[in-house]
Short mmCIF file of C-alpha atoms in Angstrom, two decimals:
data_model
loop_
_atom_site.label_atom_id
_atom_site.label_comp_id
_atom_site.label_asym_id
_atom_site.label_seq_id
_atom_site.Cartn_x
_atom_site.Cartn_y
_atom_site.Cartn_z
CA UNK A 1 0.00 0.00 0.00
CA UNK A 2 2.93 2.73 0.87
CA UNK A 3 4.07 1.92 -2.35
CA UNK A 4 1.49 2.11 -4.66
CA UNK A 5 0.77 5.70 -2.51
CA UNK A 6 4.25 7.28 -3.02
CA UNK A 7 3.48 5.72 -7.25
CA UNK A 8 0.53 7.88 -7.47
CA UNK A 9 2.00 10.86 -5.97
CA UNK A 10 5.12 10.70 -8.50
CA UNK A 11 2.78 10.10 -10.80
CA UNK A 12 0.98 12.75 -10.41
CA UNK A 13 2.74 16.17 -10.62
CA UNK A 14 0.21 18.26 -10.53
CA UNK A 15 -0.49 17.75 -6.64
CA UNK A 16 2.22 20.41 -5.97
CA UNK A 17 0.70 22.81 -8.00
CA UNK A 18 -2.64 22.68 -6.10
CA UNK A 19 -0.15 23.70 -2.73
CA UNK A 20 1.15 26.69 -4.42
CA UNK A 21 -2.40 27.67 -5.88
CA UNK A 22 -3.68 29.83 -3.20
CA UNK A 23 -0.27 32.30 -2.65
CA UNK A 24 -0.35 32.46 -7.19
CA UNK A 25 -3.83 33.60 -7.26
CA UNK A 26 -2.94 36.15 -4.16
CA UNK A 27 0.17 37.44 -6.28
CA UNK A 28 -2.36 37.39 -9.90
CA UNK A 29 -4.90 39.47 -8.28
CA UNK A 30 -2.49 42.10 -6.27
CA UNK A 31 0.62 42.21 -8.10
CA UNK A 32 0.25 41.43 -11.58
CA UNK A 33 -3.20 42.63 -12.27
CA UNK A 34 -2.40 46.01 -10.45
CA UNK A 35 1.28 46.23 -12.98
CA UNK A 36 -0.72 45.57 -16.27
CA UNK A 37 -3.67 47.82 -14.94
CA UNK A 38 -1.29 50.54 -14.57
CA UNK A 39 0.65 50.11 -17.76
CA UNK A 40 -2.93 50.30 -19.22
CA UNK A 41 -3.70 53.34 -17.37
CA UNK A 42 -0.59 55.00 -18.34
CA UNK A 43 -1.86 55.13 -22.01
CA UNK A 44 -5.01 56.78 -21.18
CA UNK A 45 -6.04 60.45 -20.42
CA UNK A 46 -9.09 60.45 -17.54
CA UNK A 47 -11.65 63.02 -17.56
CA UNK A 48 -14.46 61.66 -14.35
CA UNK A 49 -15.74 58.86 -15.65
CA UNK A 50 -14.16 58.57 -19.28
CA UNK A 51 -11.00 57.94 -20.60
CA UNK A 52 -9.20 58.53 -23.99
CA UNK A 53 -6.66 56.71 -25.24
CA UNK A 54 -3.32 59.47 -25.90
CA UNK A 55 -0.83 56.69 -26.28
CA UNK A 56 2.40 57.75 -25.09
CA UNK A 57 1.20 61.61 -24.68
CA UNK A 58 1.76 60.82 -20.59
CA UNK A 59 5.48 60.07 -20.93
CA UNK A 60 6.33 63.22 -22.92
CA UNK A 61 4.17 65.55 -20.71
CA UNK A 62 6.12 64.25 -18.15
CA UNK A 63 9.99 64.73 -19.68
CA UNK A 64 9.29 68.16 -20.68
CA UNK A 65 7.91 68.92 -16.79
CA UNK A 66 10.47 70.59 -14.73
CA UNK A 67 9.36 69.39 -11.46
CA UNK A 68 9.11 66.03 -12.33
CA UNK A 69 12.72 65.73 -14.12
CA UNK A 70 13.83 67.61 -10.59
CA UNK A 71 12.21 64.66 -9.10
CA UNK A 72 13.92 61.71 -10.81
CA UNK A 73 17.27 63.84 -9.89
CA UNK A 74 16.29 63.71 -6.49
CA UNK A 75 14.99 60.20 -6.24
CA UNK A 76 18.39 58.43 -7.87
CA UNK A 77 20.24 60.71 -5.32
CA UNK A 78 18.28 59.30 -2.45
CA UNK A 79 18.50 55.69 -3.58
CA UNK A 80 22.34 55.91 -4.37
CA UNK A 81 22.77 57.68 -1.15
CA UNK A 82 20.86 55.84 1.01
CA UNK A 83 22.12 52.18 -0.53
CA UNK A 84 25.83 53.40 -0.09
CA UNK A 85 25.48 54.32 3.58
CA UNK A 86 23.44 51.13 4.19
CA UNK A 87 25.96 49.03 3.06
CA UNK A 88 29.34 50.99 4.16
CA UNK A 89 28.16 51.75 7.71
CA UNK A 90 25.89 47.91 8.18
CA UNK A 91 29.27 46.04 6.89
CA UNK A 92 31.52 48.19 9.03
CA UNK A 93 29.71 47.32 12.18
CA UNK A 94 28.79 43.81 11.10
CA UNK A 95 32.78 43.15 10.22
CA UNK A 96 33.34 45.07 13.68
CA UNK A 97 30.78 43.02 16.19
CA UNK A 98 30.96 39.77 14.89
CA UNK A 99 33.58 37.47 16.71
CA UNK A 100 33.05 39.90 20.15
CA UNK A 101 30.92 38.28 23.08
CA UNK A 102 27.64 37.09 22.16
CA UNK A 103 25.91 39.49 24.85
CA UNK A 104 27.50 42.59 23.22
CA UNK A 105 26.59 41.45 19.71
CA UNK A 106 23.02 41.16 20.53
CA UNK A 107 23.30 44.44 22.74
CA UNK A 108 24.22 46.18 19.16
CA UNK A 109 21.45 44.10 17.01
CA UNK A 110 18.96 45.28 19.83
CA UNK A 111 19.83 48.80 19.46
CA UNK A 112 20.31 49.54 16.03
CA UNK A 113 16.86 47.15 15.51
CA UNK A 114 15.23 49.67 17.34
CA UNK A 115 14.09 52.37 14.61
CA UNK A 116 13.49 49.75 12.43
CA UNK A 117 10.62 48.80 14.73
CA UNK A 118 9.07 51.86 15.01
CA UNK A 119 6.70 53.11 12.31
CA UNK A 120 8.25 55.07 9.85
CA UNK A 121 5.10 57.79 10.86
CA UNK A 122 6.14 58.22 14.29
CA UNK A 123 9.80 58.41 13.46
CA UNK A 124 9.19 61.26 10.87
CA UNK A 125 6.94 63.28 13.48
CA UNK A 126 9.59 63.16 16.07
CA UNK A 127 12.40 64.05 13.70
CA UNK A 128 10.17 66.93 13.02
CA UNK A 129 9.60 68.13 15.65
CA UNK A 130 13.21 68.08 16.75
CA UNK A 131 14.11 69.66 13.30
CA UNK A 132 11.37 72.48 14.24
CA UNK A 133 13.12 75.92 13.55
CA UNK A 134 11.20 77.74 16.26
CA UNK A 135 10.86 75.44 19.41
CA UNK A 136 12.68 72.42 18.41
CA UNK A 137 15.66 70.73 20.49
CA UNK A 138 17.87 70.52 17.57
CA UNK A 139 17.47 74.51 16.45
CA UNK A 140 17.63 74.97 20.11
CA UNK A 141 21.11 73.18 20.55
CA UNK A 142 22.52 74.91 17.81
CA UNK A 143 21.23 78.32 19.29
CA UNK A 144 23.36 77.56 22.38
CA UNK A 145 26.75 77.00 20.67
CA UNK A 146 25.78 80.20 18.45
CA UNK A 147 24.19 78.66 15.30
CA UNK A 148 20.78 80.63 15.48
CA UNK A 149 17.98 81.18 12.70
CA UNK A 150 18.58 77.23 11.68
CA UNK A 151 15.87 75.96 9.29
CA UNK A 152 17.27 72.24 8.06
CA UNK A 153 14.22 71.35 6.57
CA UNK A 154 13.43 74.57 5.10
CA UNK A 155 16.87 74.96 3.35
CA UNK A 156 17.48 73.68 -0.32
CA UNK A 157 21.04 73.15 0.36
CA UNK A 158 20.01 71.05 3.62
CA UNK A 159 17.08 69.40 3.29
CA UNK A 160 17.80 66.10 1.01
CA UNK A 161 20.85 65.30 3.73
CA UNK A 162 18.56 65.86 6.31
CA UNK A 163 16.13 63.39 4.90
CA UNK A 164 18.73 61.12 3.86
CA UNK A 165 19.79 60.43 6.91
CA UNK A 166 16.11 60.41 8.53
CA UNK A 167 15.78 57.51 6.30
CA UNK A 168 19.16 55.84 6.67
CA UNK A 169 18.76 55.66 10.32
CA UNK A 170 15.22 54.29 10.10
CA UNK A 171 17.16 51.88 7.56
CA UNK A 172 20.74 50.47 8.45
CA UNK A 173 19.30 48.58 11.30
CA UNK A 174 18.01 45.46 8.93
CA UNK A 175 20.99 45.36 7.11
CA UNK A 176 23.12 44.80 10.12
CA UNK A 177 21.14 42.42 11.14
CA UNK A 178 21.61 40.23 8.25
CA UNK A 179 25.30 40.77 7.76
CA UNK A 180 25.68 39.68 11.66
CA UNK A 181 23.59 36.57 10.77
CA UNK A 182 25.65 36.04 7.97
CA UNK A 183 29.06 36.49 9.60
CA UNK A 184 27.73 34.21 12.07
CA UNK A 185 27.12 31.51 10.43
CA UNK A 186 30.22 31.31 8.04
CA UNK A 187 32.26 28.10 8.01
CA UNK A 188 34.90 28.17 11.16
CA UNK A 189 37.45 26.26 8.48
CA UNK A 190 37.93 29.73 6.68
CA UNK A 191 39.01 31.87 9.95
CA UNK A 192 40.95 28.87 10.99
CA UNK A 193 43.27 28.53 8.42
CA UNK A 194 43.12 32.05 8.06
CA UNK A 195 44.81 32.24 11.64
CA UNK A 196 47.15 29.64 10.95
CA UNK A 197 48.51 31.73 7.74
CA UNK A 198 49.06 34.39 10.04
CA UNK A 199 46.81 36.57 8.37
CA UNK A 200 45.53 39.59 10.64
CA UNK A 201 41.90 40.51 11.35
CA UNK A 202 41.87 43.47 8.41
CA UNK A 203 43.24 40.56 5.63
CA UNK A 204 40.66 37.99 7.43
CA UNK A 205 37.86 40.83 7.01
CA UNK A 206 39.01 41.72 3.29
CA UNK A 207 39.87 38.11 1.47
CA UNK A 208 36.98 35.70 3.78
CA UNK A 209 34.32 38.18 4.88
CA UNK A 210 33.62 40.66 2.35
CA UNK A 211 34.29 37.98 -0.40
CA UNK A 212 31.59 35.41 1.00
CA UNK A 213 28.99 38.60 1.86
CA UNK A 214 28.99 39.34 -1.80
CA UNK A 215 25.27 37.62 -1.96
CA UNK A 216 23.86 39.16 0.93
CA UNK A 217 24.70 42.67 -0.27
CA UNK A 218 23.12 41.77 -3.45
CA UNK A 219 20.30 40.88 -2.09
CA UNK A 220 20.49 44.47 0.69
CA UNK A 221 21.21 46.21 -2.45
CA UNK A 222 18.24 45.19 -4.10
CA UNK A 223 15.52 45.54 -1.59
CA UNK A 224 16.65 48.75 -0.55
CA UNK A 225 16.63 50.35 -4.08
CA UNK A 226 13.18 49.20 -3.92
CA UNK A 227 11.97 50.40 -0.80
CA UNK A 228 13.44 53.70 -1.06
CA UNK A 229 11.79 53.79 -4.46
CA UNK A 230 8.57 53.67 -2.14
CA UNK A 231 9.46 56.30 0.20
CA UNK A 232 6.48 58.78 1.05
CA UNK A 233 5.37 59.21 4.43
CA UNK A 234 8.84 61.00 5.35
CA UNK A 235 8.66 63.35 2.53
CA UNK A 236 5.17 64.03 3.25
CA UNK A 237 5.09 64.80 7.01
CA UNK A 238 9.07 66.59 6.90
CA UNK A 239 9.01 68.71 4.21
CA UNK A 240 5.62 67.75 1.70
CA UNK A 241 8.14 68.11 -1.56
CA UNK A 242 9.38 71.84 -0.64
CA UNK A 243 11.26 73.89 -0.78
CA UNK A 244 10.58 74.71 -3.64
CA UNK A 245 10.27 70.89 -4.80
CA UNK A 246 13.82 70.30 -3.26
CA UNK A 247 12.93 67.08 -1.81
CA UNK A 248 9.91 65.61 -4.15
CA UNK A 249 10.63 62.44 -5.56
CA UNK A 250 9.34 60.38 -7.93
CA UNK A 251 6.80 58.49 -5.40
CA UNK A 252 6.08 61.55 -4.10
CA UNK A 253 5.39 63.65 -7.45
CA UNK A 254 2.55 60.51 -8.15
CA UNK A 255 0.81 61.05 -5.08
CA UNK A 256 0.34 64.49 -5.93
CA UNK A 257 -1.02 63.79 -9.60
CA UNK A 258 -2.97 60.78 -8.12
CA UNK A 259 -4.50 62.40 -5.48
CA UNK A 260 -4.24 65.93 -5.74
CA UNK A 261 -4.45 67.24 -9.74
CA UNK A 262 -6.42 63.97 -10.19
CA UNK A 263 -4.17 63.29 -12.98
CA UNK A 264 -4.29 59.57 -12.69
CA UNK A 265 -2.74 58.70 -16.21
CA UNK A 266 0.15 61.20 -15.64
CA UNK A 267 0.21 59.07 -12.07
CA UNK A 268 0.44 55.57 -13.57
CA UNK A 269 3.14 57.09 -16.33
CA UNK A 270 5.08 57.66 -13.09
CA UNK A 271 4.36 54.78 -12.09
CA UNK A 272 5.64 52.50 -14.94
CA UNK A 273 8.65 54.77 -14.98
CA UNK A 274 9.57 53.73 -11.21
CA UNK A 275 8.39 49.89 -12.24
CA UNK A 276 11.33 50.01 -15.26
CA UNK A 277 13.65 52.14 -12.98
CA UNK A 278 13.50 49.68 -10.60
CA UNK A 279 13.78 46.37 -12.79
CA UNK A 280 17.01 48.33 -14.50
CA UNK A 281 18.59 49.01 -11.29
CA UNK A 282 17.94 45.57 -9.60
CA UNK A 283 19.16 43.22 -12.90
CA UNK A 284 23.19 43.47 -12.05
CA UNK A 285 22.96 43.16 -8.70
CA UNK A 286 20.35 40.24 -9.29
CA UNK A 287 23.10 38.92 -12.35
CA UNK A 288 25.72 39.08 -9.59
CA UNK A 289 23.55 37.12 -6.76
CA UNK A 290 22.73 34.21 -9.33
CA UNK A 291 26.89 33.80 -10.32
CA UNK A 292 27.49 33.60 -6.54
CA UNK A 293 25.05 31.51 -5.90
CA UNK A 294 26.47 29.10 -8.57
CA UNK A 295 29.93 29.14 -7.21
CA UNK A 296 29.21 28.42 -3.86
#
């Protein structure tokens, strides 16, 4: 009988299908459907209930608006920006952690963990309020040391590295957490022979570690192109866009045709833009995950 059962499952293929049914429909109807929707939408002007078909009349009222080519210069500064200092500062204090006392490595996971648990909302109404120019701690700091008449946010010089690093510290605490896991888990062969070489802990750090992290930063690389892509609720609640469209980005430019100018095919022309921008960015580092993956 156990036999003739494990037959009829070999025979029958299409019993795995059935397990992965439910999570494919769930990714048909939310991820797929809403992509080809918007590429749809992107070829169509709406006016209330009706919509024209203007082909690719979205895309060039878009590359001849100044605002929104001030946006895609803003948005690949914050994604090269923010994936740099993710990956420097995570590796440096992954690299610098690792091999130390288990109770001080999970003192430093704990606390740089910490803003990544806390809703990106809250974070962005406490950083402005300390960023307030009139009554808030970091204006009033500087006014002590005789920096007065500080407006960070309010400053088109200022205000991108100001939310930069809103975002990077709301950020890096992930990444280190998966480089530590990483680091942890490596083979004890490497360091060993490592040690017997001679080599010191900078050559044991440059030729093992960095080497064998080369997937994992692929893979940090990747997801945090694409959820800085997403960004919105700290441009919204720091700075909404301003000054003077200083800080709107891409994501935040479609919100305001979306939801404010109503301008929904001009919205999902954004939106395919970010889709491509996205797939562009992510196919090296994707190309450089599947070679490592094949040599290991």
């Amino acid at each position: 009988m156990k036999k003739n059962r494990r037959a009829s499952v070999r025979e029958n293929p299409l019993s795995g299908y059935l397990f992965i049914a439910p999570q494919m429909l769930l990714m048909l109807v939310f991820i797929v459907y809403p992509v080809i929707k918007g590429f749809k939408m992107s070829l169509y002007e709406v006016y209330g209930m009706d919509s024209y078909f203007v082909g690719l009349a979205n895309f060039e009222a878009l590359f001849t608006d100044a605002t929104f080519v001030k946006s895609i210069l803003n948005t690949v500064i914050f994604v090269v920006a923010i994936v740099v200092l993710t990956i420097l500062f995570a590796l440096f204090v992954a690299t610098t952690v690792f091999d130390k006392n288990s109770r001080y490595v999970s003192f430093i996971r704990g606390s740089y963990y910490l803003p990544v648990m806390v809703s990106m909302v809250v974070m962005s109404i406490i950083w402005n309020f300390l960023l307030n120019p009139s009554n808030g701690l970091i204006s009033y700091v500087l006014g002590r040391i005789g920096i007065d008449n500080v407006n960070l946010l309010g400053d088109v010089k200022t205000v991108m590295p100001v939310i930069i690093f809103v975002t990077f510290v709301g950020n890096v605490g992930q990444a280190i957490i998966l480089y530590l896991a990483t680091m942890i888990g490596l083979p004890s062969d490497y360091f060993e022979a490592a040690q017997i070489d001679g080599a010191s802990r900078w050559q044991r750090i440059r030729y093992i570690i960095i080497p064998l992290m080369k997937p994992t930063t692929a893979y940090l690389t990747i997801i945090n192109i694409i959820a800085v892509l997403k960004i919105f609720v700290v441009i919204q609640l720091l700075t909404g866009g301003g000054p003077n469209n200083a800080s709107v980005t891409m994501m935040y430019y479609l919100y305001q045709n979306a939801f404010i100018y109503n301008n929904t095919g001009v919205a999902s022309a954004i939106g395919v833009l970010m889709f491509v921008i996205a797939i562009l960015l992510s196919i090296p580092q994707l190309k450089s995950f599947v070679t490592q993956s094949k040599e290991r």
